[in-house]
PDB file of C-alpha atoms in Angstrom:
ATOM      1  CA  UNK A  40      25.912  51.458   7.630  1.00 46.00           C
ATOM      2  CA  UNK A  41      27.088  50.974  11.272  1.00 48.00           C
ATOM      3  CA  UNK A  42      28.826  47.708  12.183  1.00 56.00           C
ATOM      4  CA  UNK A  43      26.305  45.349  13.712  1.00 54.00           C
ATOM      5  CA  UNK A  44      28.467  44.915  16.825  1.00 58.00           C
ATOM      6  CA  UNK A  45      28.331  48.735  17.223  1.00 56.00           C
ATOM      7  CA  UNK A  46      24.612  48.561  16.942  1.00 51.00           C
ATOM      8  CA  UNK A  47      24.317  45.887  19.577  1.00 55.00           C
ATOM      9  CA  UNK A  48      26.189  48.005  22.004  1.00 52.00           C
ATOM     10  CA  UNK A  49      24.035  50.943  21.390  1.00 54.00           C
ATOM     11  CA  UNK A  50      20.546  49.487  21.040  1.00 60.00           C
ATOM     12  CA  UNK A  51      18.496  47.778  23.797  1.00 65.00           C
ATOM     13  CA  UNK A  52      17.640  44.116  23.636  1.00 64.00           C
ATOM     14  CA  UNK A  53      14.072  45.006  22.527  1.00 69.00           C
ATOM     15  CA  UNK A  54      15.299  47.521  19.914  1.00 69.00           C
ATOM     16  CA  UNK A  55      17.504  44.839  18.451  1.00 68.00           C
ATOM     17  CA  UNK A  56      14.845  42.278  18.484  1.00 77.00           C
ATOM     18  CA  UNK A  57      12.221  44.634  16.728  1.00 79.00           C
ATOM     19  CA  UNK A  58      14.924  45.640  14.169  1.00 85.00           C
ATOM     20  CA  UNK A  59      15.784  41.852  13.353  1.00 82.00           C
ATOM     21  CA  UNK A  60      12.041  41.044  13.210  1.00 88.00           C
ATOM     22  CA  UNK A  61      11.222  43.783  10.796  1.00 89.00           C
ATOM     23  CA  UNK A  62      14.124  42.990   8.630  1.00 90.00           C
ATOM     24  CA  UNK A  63      13.428  39.158   8.492  1.00 92.00           C
ATOM     25  CA  UNK A  64       9.731  39.821   7.775  1.00 92.00           C
ATOM     26  CA  UNK A  65      10.593  42.136   4.903  1.00 94.00           C
ATOM     27  CA  UNK A  66      12.874  39.538   3.542  1.00 93.00           C
ATOM     28  CA  UNK A  67      10.205  36.885   3.707  1.00 95.00           C
ATOM     29  CA  UNK A  68       7.681  39.066   1.849  1.00 95.00           C
ATOM     30  CA  UNK A  69       9.871  38.843  -1.226  1.00 95.00           C
ATOM     31  CA  UNK A  70       8.804  35.200  -1.531  1.00 96.00           C
ATOM     32  CA  UNK A  71       5.420  35.921  -0.258  1.00 94.00           C
ATOM     33  CA  UNK A  72       3.503  33.750  -2.627  1.00 97.00           C
ATOM     34  CA  UNK A  73       5.336  30.699  -2.127  1.00 97.00           C
ATOM     35  CA  UNK A  74       5.261  31.359   1.661  1.00 97.00           C
ATOM     36  CA  UNK A  75       1.520  31.280   1.473  1.00 97.00           C
ATOM     37  CA  UNK A  76       1.495  28.112  -0.504  1.00 98.00           C
ATOM     38  CA  UNK A  77       3.933  26.318   2.182  1.00 98.00           C
ATOM     39  CA  UNK A  78       2.263  27.754   5.044  1.00 97.00           C
ATOM     40  CA  UNK A  79       5.312  27.458   7.448  1.00 97.00           C
ATOM     41  CA  UNK A  80       4.928  27.455  11.183  1.00 97.00           C
ATOM     42  CA  UNK A  81       5.530  31.137  12.175  1.00 96.00           C
ATOM     43  CA  UNK A  82       8.420  31.993  14.411  1.00 95.00           C
ATOM     44  CA  UNK A  83       6.203  33.166  17.071  1.00 93.00           C
ATOM     45  CA  UNK A  84       4.702  29.478  17.630  1.00 95.00           C
ATOM     46  CA  UNK A  85       5.568  27.631  20.694  1.00 94.00           C
ATOM     47  CA  UNK A  86       6.083  24.482  18.476  1.00 95.00           C
ATOM     48  CA  UNK A  87       9.695  25.732  17.931  1.00 95.00           C
ATOM     49  CA  UNK A  88      10.265  24.820  21.710  1.00 93.00           C
ATOM     50  CA  UNK A  89       9.236  21.281  21.061  1.00 92.00           C
ATOM     51  CA  UNK A  90      10.696  20.361  17.649  1.00 94.00           C
ATOM     52  CA  UNK A  91      14.502  20.365  18.194  1.00 94.00           C
ATOM     53  CA  UNK A  92      17.573  19.817  16.415  1.00 95.00           C
ATOM     54  CA  UNK A  93      20.630  18.066  17.750  1.00 93.00           C
ATOM     55  CA  UNK A  94      21.472  21.017  19.932  1.00 93.00           C
ATOM     56  CA  UNK A  95      18.117  22.172  20.792  1.00 92.00           C
ATOM     57  CA  UNK A  96      15.875  24.978  19.539  1.00 94.00           C
ATOM     58  CA  UNK A  97      16.871  26.162  15.930  1.00 96.00           C
ATOM     59  CA  UNK A  98      14.170  28.874  15.608  1.00 96.00           C
ATOM     60  CA  UNK A  99      16.651  31.744  15.725  1.00 95.00           C
ATOM     61  CA  UNK A 100      18.944  29.935  13.279  1.00 96.00           C
ATOM     62  CA  UNK A 101      16.089  29.603  10.833  1.00 97.00           C
ATOM     63  CA  UNK A 102      14.993  33.169  11.332  1.00 96.00           C
ATOM     64  CA  UNK A 103      18.392  34.654  10.671  1.00 95.00           C
ATOM     65  CA  UNK A 104      18.561  32.925   7.223  1.00 97.00           C
ATOM     66  CA  UNK A 105      16.320  35.739   6.035  1.00 96.00           C
ATOM     67  CA  UNK A 106      18.082  38.661   7.833  1.00 94.00           C
ATOM     68  CA  UNK A 107      20.156  40.877   5.640  1.00 91.00           C
ATOM     69  CA  UNK A 108      23.857  39.932   5.788  1.00 90.00           C
ATOM     70  CA  UNK A 109      24.928  43.083   7.496  1.00 89.00           C
ATOM     71  CA  UNK A 110      22.495  42.735  10.238  1.00 90.00           C
ATOM     72  CA  UNK A 111      23.337  39.214  11.140  1.00 90.00           C
ATOM     73  CA  UNK A 112      24.795  39.140  14.766  1.00 90.00           C
ATOM     74  CA  UNK A 113      28.110  37.566  15.741  1.00 91.00           C
ATOM     75  CA  UNK A 114      27.897  33.811  15.487  1.00 90.00           C
ATOM     76  CA  UNK A 115      29.986  31.012  17.296  1.00 88.00           C
ATOM     77  CA  UNK A 116      30.483  27.817  15.238  1.00 87.00           C
ATOM     78  CA  UNK A 117      28.882  24.617  16.457  1.00 85.00           C
ATOM     79  CA  UNK A 118      31.660  22.646  14.593  1.00 80.00           C
ATOM     80  CA  UNK A 119      34.706  23.583  16.436  1.00 72.00           C
ATOM     81  CA  UNK A 120      37.176  21.860  14.091  1.00 71.00           C
ATOM     82  CA  UNK A 121      35.888  23.978  11.155  1.00 69.00           C
ATOM     83  CA  UNK A 122      38.736  26.423  10.777  1.00 72.00           C
ATOM     84  CA  UNK A 123      37.765  28.085   7.562  1.00 79.00           C
ATOM     85  CA  UNK A 124      37.122  31.728   7.882  1.00 80.00           C
ATOM     86  CA  UNK A 125      33.538  32.329   7.358  1.00 86.00           C
ATOM     87  CA  UNK A 126      31.094  35.372   7.588  1.00 93.00           C
ATOM     88  CA  UNK A 127      28.364  35.280  10.271  1.00 93.00           C
ATOM     89  CA  UNK A 128      25.546  34.399   7.914  1.00 94.00           C
ATOM     90  CA  UNK A 129      27.526  31.449   6.536  1.00 95.00           C
ATOM     91  CA  UNK A 130      28.210  30.293  10.069  1.00 94.00           C
ATOM     92  CA  UNK A 131      24.496  30.668  11.090  1.00 96.00           C
ATOM     93  CA  UNK A 132      23.675  28.375   8.035  1.00 97.00           C
ATOM     94  CA  UNK A 133      26.187  25.910   8.894  1.00 96.00           C
ATOM     95  CA  UNK A 134      25.096  25.698  12.392  1.00 96.00           C
ATOM     96  CA  UNK A 135      21.403  25.088  11.404  1.00 97.00           C
ATOM     97  CA  UNK A 136      22.510  22.328   9.086  1.00 97.00           C
ATOM     98  CA  UNK A 137      24.635  20.685  11.573  1.00 96.00           C
ATOM     99  CA  UNK A 138      21.706  20.812  14.151  1.00 96.00           C
ATOM    100  CA  UNK A 139      19.601  18.967  11.631  1.00 97.00           C
ATOM    101  CA  UNK A 140      22.039  16.400  10.223  1.00 95.00           C
ATOM    102  CA  UNK A 141      24.368  15.592  13.311  1.00 94.00           C
ATOM    103  CA  UNK A 142      25.682  12.018  12.958  1.00 94.00           C
ATOM    104  CA  UNK A 143      23.294  11.547  10.040  1.00 94.00           C
ATOM    105  CA  UNK A 144      20.405  11.276  12.412  1.00 93.00           C
ATOM    106  CA  UNK A 145      16.800  12.557  11.809  1.00 94.00           C
ATOM    107  CA  UNK A 146      15.652  15.439  14.035  1.00 94.00           C
ATOM    108  CA  UNK A 147      12.093  16.656  14.259  1.00 93.00           C
ATOM    109  CA  UNK A 148      12.938  20.233  13.856  1.00 96.00           C
ATOM    110  CA  UNK A 149      13.393  19.197  10.080  1.00 97.00           C
ATOM    111  CA  UNK A 150       9.509  19.067   9.763  1.00 97.00           C
ATOM    112  CA  UNK A 151       9.510  22.881  10.694  1.00 97.00           C
ATOM    113  CA  UNK A 152      12.575  23.889   8.904  1.00 98.00           C
ATOM    114  CA  UNK A 153      12.149  22.451   5.401  1.00 98.00           C
ATOM    115  CA  UNK A 154       9.746  24.849   4.305  1.00 98.00           C
ATOM    116  CA  UNK A 155      11.890  27.781   5.310  1.00 98.00           C
ATOM    117  CA  UNK A 156      14.718  25.969   3.409  1.00 98.00           C
ATOM    118  CA  UNK A 157      12.635  26.060   0.305  1.00 98.00           C
ATOM    119  CA  UNK A 158      11.862  29.669   0.826  1.00 98.00           C
ATOM    120  CA  UNK A 159      15.570  30.459   1.330  1.00 98.00           C
ATOM    121  CA  UNK A 160      16.411  28.369  -1.850  1.00 98.00           C
ATOM    122  CA  UNK A 161      13.783  30.508  -3.877  1.00 98.00           C
ATOM    123  CA  UNK A 162      15.150  33.787  -2.491  1.00 98.00           C
ATOM    124  CA  UNK A 163      18.606  32.875  -3.694  1.00 97.00           C
ATOM    125  CA  UNK A 164      17.119  31.799  -7.042  1.00 97.00           C
ATOM    126  CA  UNK A 165      15.508  35.142  -7.629  1.00 97.00           C
ATOM    127  CA  UNK A 166      18.860  36.795  -6.706  1.00 96.00           C
ATOM    128  CA  UNK A 167      20.576  34.377  -9.244  1.00 97.00           C
ATOM    129  CA  UNK A 168      23.037  33.399  -6.596  1.00 97.00           C
ATOM    130  CA  UNK A 169      24.466  30.138  -7.847  1.00 98.00           C
ATOM    131  CA  UNK A 170      26.838  29.570  -4.832  1.00 96.00           C
ATOM    132  CA  UNK A 171      24.041  29.819  -2.208  1.00 97.00           C
ATOM    133  CA  UNK A 172      21.777  27.547  -4.315  1.00 98.00           C
ATOM    134  CA  UNK A 173      24.337  25.090  -4.532  1.00 97.00           C
ATOM    135  CA  UNK A 174      24.976  25.151  -0.928  1.00 97.00           C
ATOM    136  CA  UNK A 175      21.329  24.879   0.089  1.00 98.00           C
ATOM    137  CA  UNK A 176      20.582  22.062  -2.092  1.00 98.00           C
ATOM    138  CA  UNK A 177      23.776  20.206  -0.942  1.00 97.00           C
ATOM    139  CA  UNK A 178      22.877  20.380   2.740  1.00 97.00           C
ATOM    140  CA  UNK A 179      19.146  19.847   2.051  1.00 98.00           C
ATOM    141  CA  UNK A 180      20.066  16.537   0.423  1.00 97.00           C
ATOM    142  CA  UNK A 181      22.198  15.514   3.481  1.00 97.00           C
ATOM    143  CA  UNK A 182      19.525  16.495   5.926  1.00 97.00           C
ATOM    144  CA  UNK A 183      16.858  14.598   3.855  1.00 97.00           C
ATOM    145  CA  UNK A 184      19.066  11.557   3.656  1.00 96.00           C
ATOM    146  CA  UNK A 185      18.457  11.057   7.342  1.00 95.00           C
ATOM    147  CA  UNK A 186      14.758  10.493   6.845  1.00 92.00           C
ATOM    148  CA  UNK A 187      14.161   6.840   6.419  1.00 82.00           C
ATOM    149  CA  UNK A 188      10.776   5.145   5.667  1.00 76.00           C
ATOM    150  CA  UNK A 189       9.007   3.035   8.021  1.00 64.00           C
ATOM    151  CA  UNK A 190       8.474   5.378  10.995  1.00 59.00           C
ATOM    152  CA  UNK A 191       5.326   7.478  11.766  1.00 54.00           C
ATOM    153  CA  UNK A 192       6.047  11.236  11.954  1.00 65.00           C
ATOM    154  CA  UNK A 193       6.609  11.802  15.501  1.00 60.00           C
ATOM    155  CA  UNK A 194       7.875  14.667  17.835  1.00 62.00           C
ATOM    156  CA  UNK A 195      10.562  13.260  20.165  1.00 58.00           C
ATOM    157  CA  UNK A 196      11.974  14.626  23.427  1.00 52.00           C
ATOM    158  CA  UNK A 197      15.181  13.007  24.501  1.00 47.00           C
ATOM    159  CA  UNK A 198      14.442  10.084  22.254  1.00 51.00           C
ATOM    160  CA  UNK A 199      10.979   9.442  23.570  1.00 47.00           C
ATOM    161  CA  UNK A 200       8.000   9.630  21.310  1.00 52.00           C
ATOM    162  CA  UNK A 201       5.516  12.154  22.488  1.00 65.00           C
ATOM    163  CA  UNK A 202       2.985  12.848  19.777  1.00 74.00           C
ATOM    164  CA  UNK A 203       2.292  12.554  16.225  1.00 85.00           C
ATOM    165  CA  UNK A 204       3.275  15.474  13.863  1.00 90.00           C
ATOM    166  CA  UNK A 205      -0.037  17.259  12.971  1.00 92.00           C
ATOM    167  CA  UNK A 206      -1.527  16.850   9.542  1.00 94.00           C
ATOM    168  CA  UNK A 207      -1.049  20.546   8.687  1.00 96.00           C
ATOM    169  CA  UNK A 208       2.815  20.374   9.313  1.00 96.00           C
ATOM    170  CA  UNK A 209       3.143  17.081   7.570  1.00 95.00           C
ATOM    171  CA  UNK A 210       1.358  18.746   4.453  1.00 97.00           C
ATOM    172  CA  UNK A 211       3.639  21.704   4.545  1.00 97.00           C
ATOM    173  CA  UNK A 212       6.649  19.286   4.965  1.00 97.00           C
ATOM    174  CA  UNK A 213       5.595  17.012   1.937  1.00 96.00           C
ATOM    175  CA  UNK A 214       4.762  19.966  -0.215  1.00 98.00           C
ATOM    176  CA  UNK A 215       8.277  21.371   0.546  1.00 98.00           C
ATOM    177  CA  UNK A 216       9.837  18.172  -0.520  1.00 97.00           C
ATOM    178  CA  UNK A 217       7.969  18.264  -3.775  1.00 97.00           C
ATOM    179  CA  UNK A 218       8.901  21.807  -4.563  1.00 98.00           C
ATOM    180  CA  UNK A 219      12.396  21.164  -3.476  1.00 98.00           C
ATOM    181  CA  UNK A 220      12.572  18.242  -5.934  1.00 97.00           C
ATOM    182  CA  UNK A 221      11.481  20.480  -8.856  1.00 97.00           C
ATOM    183  CA  UNK A 222      13.742  23.286  -8.050  1.00 98.00           C
ATOM    184  CA  UNK A 223      16.720  20.853  -7.718  1.00 98.00           C
ATOM    185  CA  UNK A 224      15.898  19.484 -11.331  1.00 97.00           C
ATOM    186  CA  UNK A 225      15.703  23.120 -12.703  1.00 97.00           C
ATOM    187  CA  UNK A 226      18.907  24.061 -10.891  1.00 97.00           C
ATOM    188  CA  UNK A 227      20.750  21.040 -12.516  1.00 95.00           C
ATOM    189  CA  UNK A 228      19.400  22.015 -15.975  1.00 94.00           C
ATOM    190  CA  UNK A 229      20.457  25.598 -15.624  1.00 96.00           C
ATOM    191  CA  UNK A 230      23.802  25.328 -13.929  1.00 96.00           C
ATOM    192  CA  UNK A 231      25.239  21.963 -14.983  1.00 95.00           C
ATOM    193  CA  UNK A 232      28.473  23.600 -16.316  1.00 96.00           C
ATOM    194  CA  UNK A 233      28.885  25.535 -13.167  1.00 97.00           C
ATOM    195  CA  UNK A 234      28.316  22.559 -10.958  1.00 97.00           C
ATOM    196  CA  UNK A 235      31.036  20.674 -12.770  1.00 96.00           C
ATOM    197  CA  UNK A 236      33.577  23.194 -11.576  1.00 95.00           C
ATOM    198  CA  UNK A 237      32.773  22.501  -7.875  1.00 95.00           C
ATOM    199  CA  UNK A 238      35.460  20.638  -5.625  1.00 93.00           C
ATOM    200  CA  UNK A 239      35.277  16.803  -5.878  1.00 90.00           C
ATOM    201  CA  UNK A 240      34.083  16.501  -2.193  1.00 90.00           C
ATOM    202  CA  UNK A 241      31.306  18.832  -2.616  1.00 93.00           C
ATOM    203  CA  UNK A 242      30.185  17.173  -5.950  1.00 96.00           C
ATOM    204  CA  UNK A 243      30.116  13.841  -4.152  1.00 95.00           C
ATOM    205  CA  UNK A 244      27.868  15.230  -1.393  1.00 94.00           C
ATOM    206  CA  UNK A 245      25.737  17.102  -3.729  1.00 97.00           C
ATOM    207  CA  UNK A 246      25.068  14.357  -6.075  1.00 97.00           C
ATOM    208  CA  UNK A 247      24.441  11.833  -3.292  1.00 97.00           C
ATOM    209  CA  UNK A 248      22.070  14.314  -1.550  1.00 96.00           C
ATOM    210  CA  UNK A 249      20.116  14.581  -4.884  1.00 97.00           C
ATOM    211  CA  UNK A 250      19.195  10.954  -4.508  1.00 97.00           C
ATOM    212  CA  UNK A 251      17.467  11.858  -1.162  1.00 97.00           C
ATOM    213  CA  UNK A 252      15.812  15.114  -2.768  1.00 97.00           C
ATOM    214  CA  UNK A 253      14.556  13.085  -5.740  1.00 96.00           C
ATOM    215  CA  UNK A 254      13.023  10.369  -3.634  1.00 88.00           C
ATOM    216  CA  UNK A 255      15.540   7.685  -2.555  1.00 94.00           C
ATOM    217  CA  UNK A 256      16.648   8.756   0.885  1.00 95.00           C
ATOM    218  CA  UNK A 257      17.716   5.190   1.840  1.00 95.00           C
ATOM    219  CA  UNK A 258      20.162   4.915  -1.007  1.00 96.00           C
ATOM    220  CA  UNK A 259      21.659   8.289  -0.042  1.00 97.00           C
ATOM    221  CA  UNK A 260      21.912   7.426   3.517  1.00 96.00           C
ATOM    222  CA  UNK A 261      23.767   4.165   2.949  1.00 96.00           C
ATOM    223  CA  UNK A 262      26.253   5.938   0.442  1.00 96.00           C
ATOM    224  CA  UNK A 263      26.906   8.765   2.940  1.00 95.00           C
ATOM    225  CA  UNK A 264      27.356   6.499   5.795  1.00 94.00           C
ATOM    226  CA  UNK A 265      29.569   4.346   4.053  1.00 93.00           C
ATOM    227  CA  UNK A 266      31.486   7.245   2.281  1.00 94.00           C
ATOM    228  CA  UNK A 267      31.015   5.226  -1.054  1.00 95.00           C
ATOM    229  CA  UNK A 268      33.567   2.904   0.327  1.00 94.00           C
ATOM    230  CA  UNK A 269      32.224   0.580   3.115  1.00 91.00           C
ATOM    231  CA  UNK A 270      29.203  -1.438   2.360  1.00 93.00           C
ATOM    232  CA  UNK A 271      26.704  -2.607   4.972  1.00 93.00           C
ATOM    233  CA  UNK A 272      24.849  -5.708   3.634  1.00 95.00           C
ATOM    234  CA  UNK A 273      23.038  -8.602   5.280  1.00 95.00           C
ATOM    235  CA  UNK A 274      21.444 -11.379   3.367  1.00 96.00           C
ATOM    236  CA  UNK A 275      17.651 -11.331   3.776  1.00 95.00           C
ATOM    237  CA  UNK A 276      17.362 -15.048   3.196  1.00 95.00           C
ATOM    238  CA  UNK A 277      20.023 -16.531   5.861  1.00 96.00           C
ATOM    239  CA  UNK A 278      20.903 -13.318   7.584  1.00 95.00           C
ATOM    240  CA  UNK A 279      24.630 -13.685   6.745  1.00 96.00           C
ATOM    241  CA  UNK A 280      26.368 -10.293   7.583  1.00 96.00           C
ATOM    242  CA  UNK A 281      29.290  -9.748   5.149  1.00 95.00           C
ATOM    243  CA  UNK A 282      31.932  -8.280   7.341  1.00 94.00           C
ATOM    244  CA  UNK A 283      34.498  -8.231   4.641  1.00 93.00           C
ATOM    245  CA  UNK A 284      32.259  -5.731   2.704  1.00 92.00           C
ATOM    246  CA  UNK A 285      32.039  -3.536   5.565  1.00 92.00           C
ATOM    247  CA  UNK A 286      35.670  -3.540   6.544  1.00 92.00           C
ATOM    248  CA  UNK A 287      37.378  -3.659   3.213  1.00 91.00           C
ATOM    249  CA  UNK A 288      34.593  -2.252   0.957  1.00 90.00           C
ATOM    250  CA  UNK A 289      35.828  -1.201  -2.513  1.00 91.00           C
ATOM    251  CA  UNK A 290      39.343  -1.453  -1.419  1.00 88.00           C
ATOM    252  CA  UNK A 291      39.223  -5.131  -2.057  1.00 86.00           C
ATOM    253  CA  UNK A 292      38.175  -5.196  -5.653  1.00 89.00           C
ATOM    254  CA  UNK A 293      38.764  -8.995  -6.242  1.00 89.00           C
ATOM    255  CA  UNK A 294      36.419  -9.705  -3.396  1.00 87.00           C
ATOM    256  CA  UNK A 295      33.898  -7.395  -4.923  1.00 92.00           C
ATOM    257  CA  UNK A 296      34.067  -9.006  -8.342  1.00 93.00           C
ATOM    258  CA  UNK A 297      33.755 -12.405  -6.760  1.00 93.00           C
ATOM    259  CA  UNK A 298      30.474 -11.449  -5.203  1.00 95.00           C
ATOM    260  CA  UNK A 299      28.855  -8.877  -7.426  1.00 97.00           C
ATOM    261  CA  UNK A 300      27.884  -8.976 -11.139  1.00 97.00           C
ATOM    262  CA  UNK A 301      27.822  -5.326 -12.031  1.00 97.00           C
ATOM    263  CA  UNK A 302      24.939  -3.901 -13.746  1.00 98.00           C
ATOM    264  CA  UNK A 303      25.175  -3.039 -17.442  1.00 97.00           C
ATOM    265  CA  UNK A 304      26.364   0.429 -18.311  1.00 97.00           C
ATOM    266  CA  UNK A 305      23.663   3.083 -18.922  1.00 97.00           C
ATOM    267  CA  UNK A 306      25.866   5.875 -19.654  1.00 97.00           C
ATOM    268  CA  UNK A 307      24.462   8.031 -22.588  1.00 97.00           C
ATOM    269  CA  UNK A 308      20.979   6.610 -22.073  1.00 96.00           C
ATOM    270  CA  UNK A 309      19.399   9.396 -20.090  1.00 96.00           C
ATOM    271  CA  UNK A 310      17.520  12.313 -21.490  1.00 93.00           C
ATOM    272  CA  UNK A 311      18.438  14.647 -18.699  1.00 90.00           C
ATOM    273  CA  UNK A 312      14.751  15.000 -17.784  1.00 90.00           C
ATOM    274  CA  UNK A 313      13.404  11.714 -16.672  1.00 93.00           C
ATOM    275  CA  UNK A 314      14.133  10.776 -13.036  1.00 94.00           C
ATOM    276  CA  UNK A 315      12.048   7.673 -12.834  1.00 94.00           C
ATOM    277  CA  UNK A 316      14.852   5.190 -13.077  1.00 96.00           C
ATOM    278  CA  UNK A 317      17.306   5.957 -10.255  1.00 96.00           C
ATOM    279  CA  UNK A 318      20.389   4.046 -11.748  1.00 97.00           C
ATOM    280  CA  UNK A 319      20.005   5.554 -15.147  1.00 97.00           C
ATOM    281  CA  UNK A 320      19.716   9.215 -14.047  1.00 97.00           C
ATOM    282  CA  UNK A 321      22.097   8.919 -11.129  1.00 98.00           C
ATOM    283  CA  UNK A 322      24.774   7.173 -13.111  1.00 98.00           C
ATOM    284  CA  UNK A 323      24.622   9.598 -15.865  1.00 97.00           C
ATOM    285  CA  UNK A 324      24.746  12.659 -13.598  1.00 97.00           C
ATOM    286  CA  UNK A 325      27.673  11.355 -11.590  1.00 97.00           C
ATOM    287  CA  UNK A 326      29.372  10.694 -15.016  1.00 97.00           C
ATOM    288  CA  UNK A 327      28.649  14.120 -16.216  1.00 96.00           C
ATOM    289  CA  UNK A 328      29.972  15.636 -13.047  1.00 96.00           C
ATOM    290  CA  UNK A 329      33.240  13.754 -13.471  1.00 95.00           C
ATOM    291  CA  UNK A 330      33.035  12.218  -9.933  1.00 95.00           C
ATOM    292  CA  UNK A 331      35.926   9.586  -9.421  1.00 95.00           C
ATOM    293  CA  UNK A 332      33.627   6.972  -7.545  1.00 95.00           C
ATOM    294  CA  UNK A 333      31.460   6.659 -10.783  1.00 96.00           C
ATOM    295  CA  UNK A 334      32.865   3.205 -11.431  1.00 97.00           C
ATOM    296  CA  UNK A 335      31.437   1.841  -8.143  1.00 97.00           C
ATOM    297  CA  UNK A 336      27.697   2.530  -9.221  1.00 98.00           C
ATOM    298  CA  UNK A 337      27.462  -0.516 -11.466  1.00 98.00           C
ATOM    299  CA  UNK A 338      28.483  -2.677  -8.502  1.00 97.00           C
ATOM    300  CA  UNK A 339      26.063  -0.883  -6.145  1.00 97.00           C
ATOM    301  CA  UNK A 340      23.155  -1.531  -8.513  1.00 98.00           C
ATOM    302  CA  UNK A 341      24.578  -5.017  -9.715  1.00 98.00           C
ATOM    303  CA  UNK A 342      23.625  -8.487  -8.448  1.00 98.00           C
ATOM    304  CA  UNK A 343      25.038  -9.532  -5.096  1.00 97.00           C
ATOM    305  CA  UNK A 344      25.393 -13.248  -4.426  1.00 97.00           C
ATOM    306  CA  UNK A 345      25.459 -14.290  -0.752  1.00 97.00           C
ATOM    307  CA  UNK A 346      28.572 -16.209   0.142  1.00 95.00           C
ATOM    308  CA  UNK A 347      26.716 -18.296   2.591  1.00 95.00           C
ATOM    309  CA  UNK A 348      23.558 -19.516   0.985  1.00 96.00           C
ATOM    310  CA  UNK A 349      23.840 -18.408  -2.610  1.00 97.00           C
ATOM    311  CA  UNK A 350      20.756 -16.115  -2.652  1.00 97.00           C
ATOM    312  CA  UNK A 351      21.040 -13.260  -5.156  1.00 98.00           C
ATOM    313  CA  UNK A 352      19.757  -9.667  -5.086  1.00 97.00           C
ATOM    314  CA  UNK A 353      20.437  -6.137  -6.021  1.00 98.00           C
ATOM    315  CA  UNK A 354      23.347  -4.924  -3.717  1.00 98.00           C
ATOM    316  CA  UNK A 355      21.618  -1.504  -3.202  1.00 97.00           C
ATOM    317  CA  UNK A 356      18.337  -3.117  -2.285  1.00 97.00           C
ATOM    318  CA  UNK A 357      19.865  -5.353   0.152  1.00 97.00           C
ATOM    319  CA  UNK A 358      22.124  -2.552   1.561  1.00 96.00           C
ATOM    320  CA  UNK A 359      18.666  -0.471   2.143  1.00 94.00           C
ATOM    321  CA  UNK A 360      16.980  -3.530   3.892  1.00 92.00           C
ATOM    322  CA  UNK A 361      20.131  -4.133   6.263  1.00 87.00           C
ATOM    323  CA  UNK A 362      19.858  -2.725   9.848  1.00 71.00           C
TER     324      UNK A 362
END
C-alpha cells in the first residue's frame, strides 16, 4: 500500500476526506451492536464545535482512533517534551488523552468522547490486543479521575457555563461508564499476569485510574494530584489545614505515624470479584501488582487525628472533602 504521505500529495482534500470517512465508518461497523447501544454523537454533529477539550475541538482525534493505522495522517505531538518515538496512531491517541486530562481538569468533550473510548476498547478486545487495551484503560481512568461529584453536567465555553448537557448525551455517557467498568473487571481477570509485567509507573497510574473507573473518582483524583506522596487534608470540624502533610507527605513517616492509625491489613481477603469495598479490592490489587506504594494504603484509609482539635476521621474521606 502507498505511503499515506504520498497519498496526501496525490489526492485532493475531498478525496482524502472521503477515503478517511469510509475507512473510519467501516471500522466502526465492526462494533456496530455496541455502537447502537451507546448511541454516540455522530462526527457530523455541530456539538463537537461546542464540547471542547483543553486545546479545542477533538472530533478529528476521536475519528482517527478508528482509522486503519496505515491511513492515519502525519501527527504533531501536543506534549512537546515527549521525546519517545511513536507512530502516528499512537500520537493521535496521546493527543486526545492530553486534550481530556490536561492539568487533571475535566473538559466537557469527555461527554462526547467516552462512548467512543468504549467502542475503541471493544475493538481492541476483539483483536485480543493486550497493549492497546491496557493503554486505553489507563488513560480512561486518568480522564475519569477529573470528574468530581457535586457539579451539574454543563457545557462550558472559556470557563463560563452555557447550558446543561442533554439527557440523551448524559445517558450515553453514564452507560459508557457502566460498560467500561465491566470491561475493566474482565480485563483484570483475563490479563492479571501480563499486567504485572508492566513498568512501575504505568502500573501506578493504571491501578489509580481503576479507582475512577470503578466508582471512586475522588480518591483517584487525590492520589494522582499528590502522586501518592503529598496529602491535602483539612479538618471538617475546625478547618485546620495540615501544611506538613502537604509539604512532607509520606516522606515524614514519624509525623504520619503520630497522626494516623493505619487501617487493618486486608491482604488475602478479596475474592477477586467483589468491588463493593474499595479498601479491600484496591489494597489487594495493588499488592498483587507489586506496586511499591502499597504500604501507604492502610494510612490513606486509616484514622487521622486532627492536631488542632483532636477530631478523628478516615484520612481518605477527609482528603476527598478538602478543597
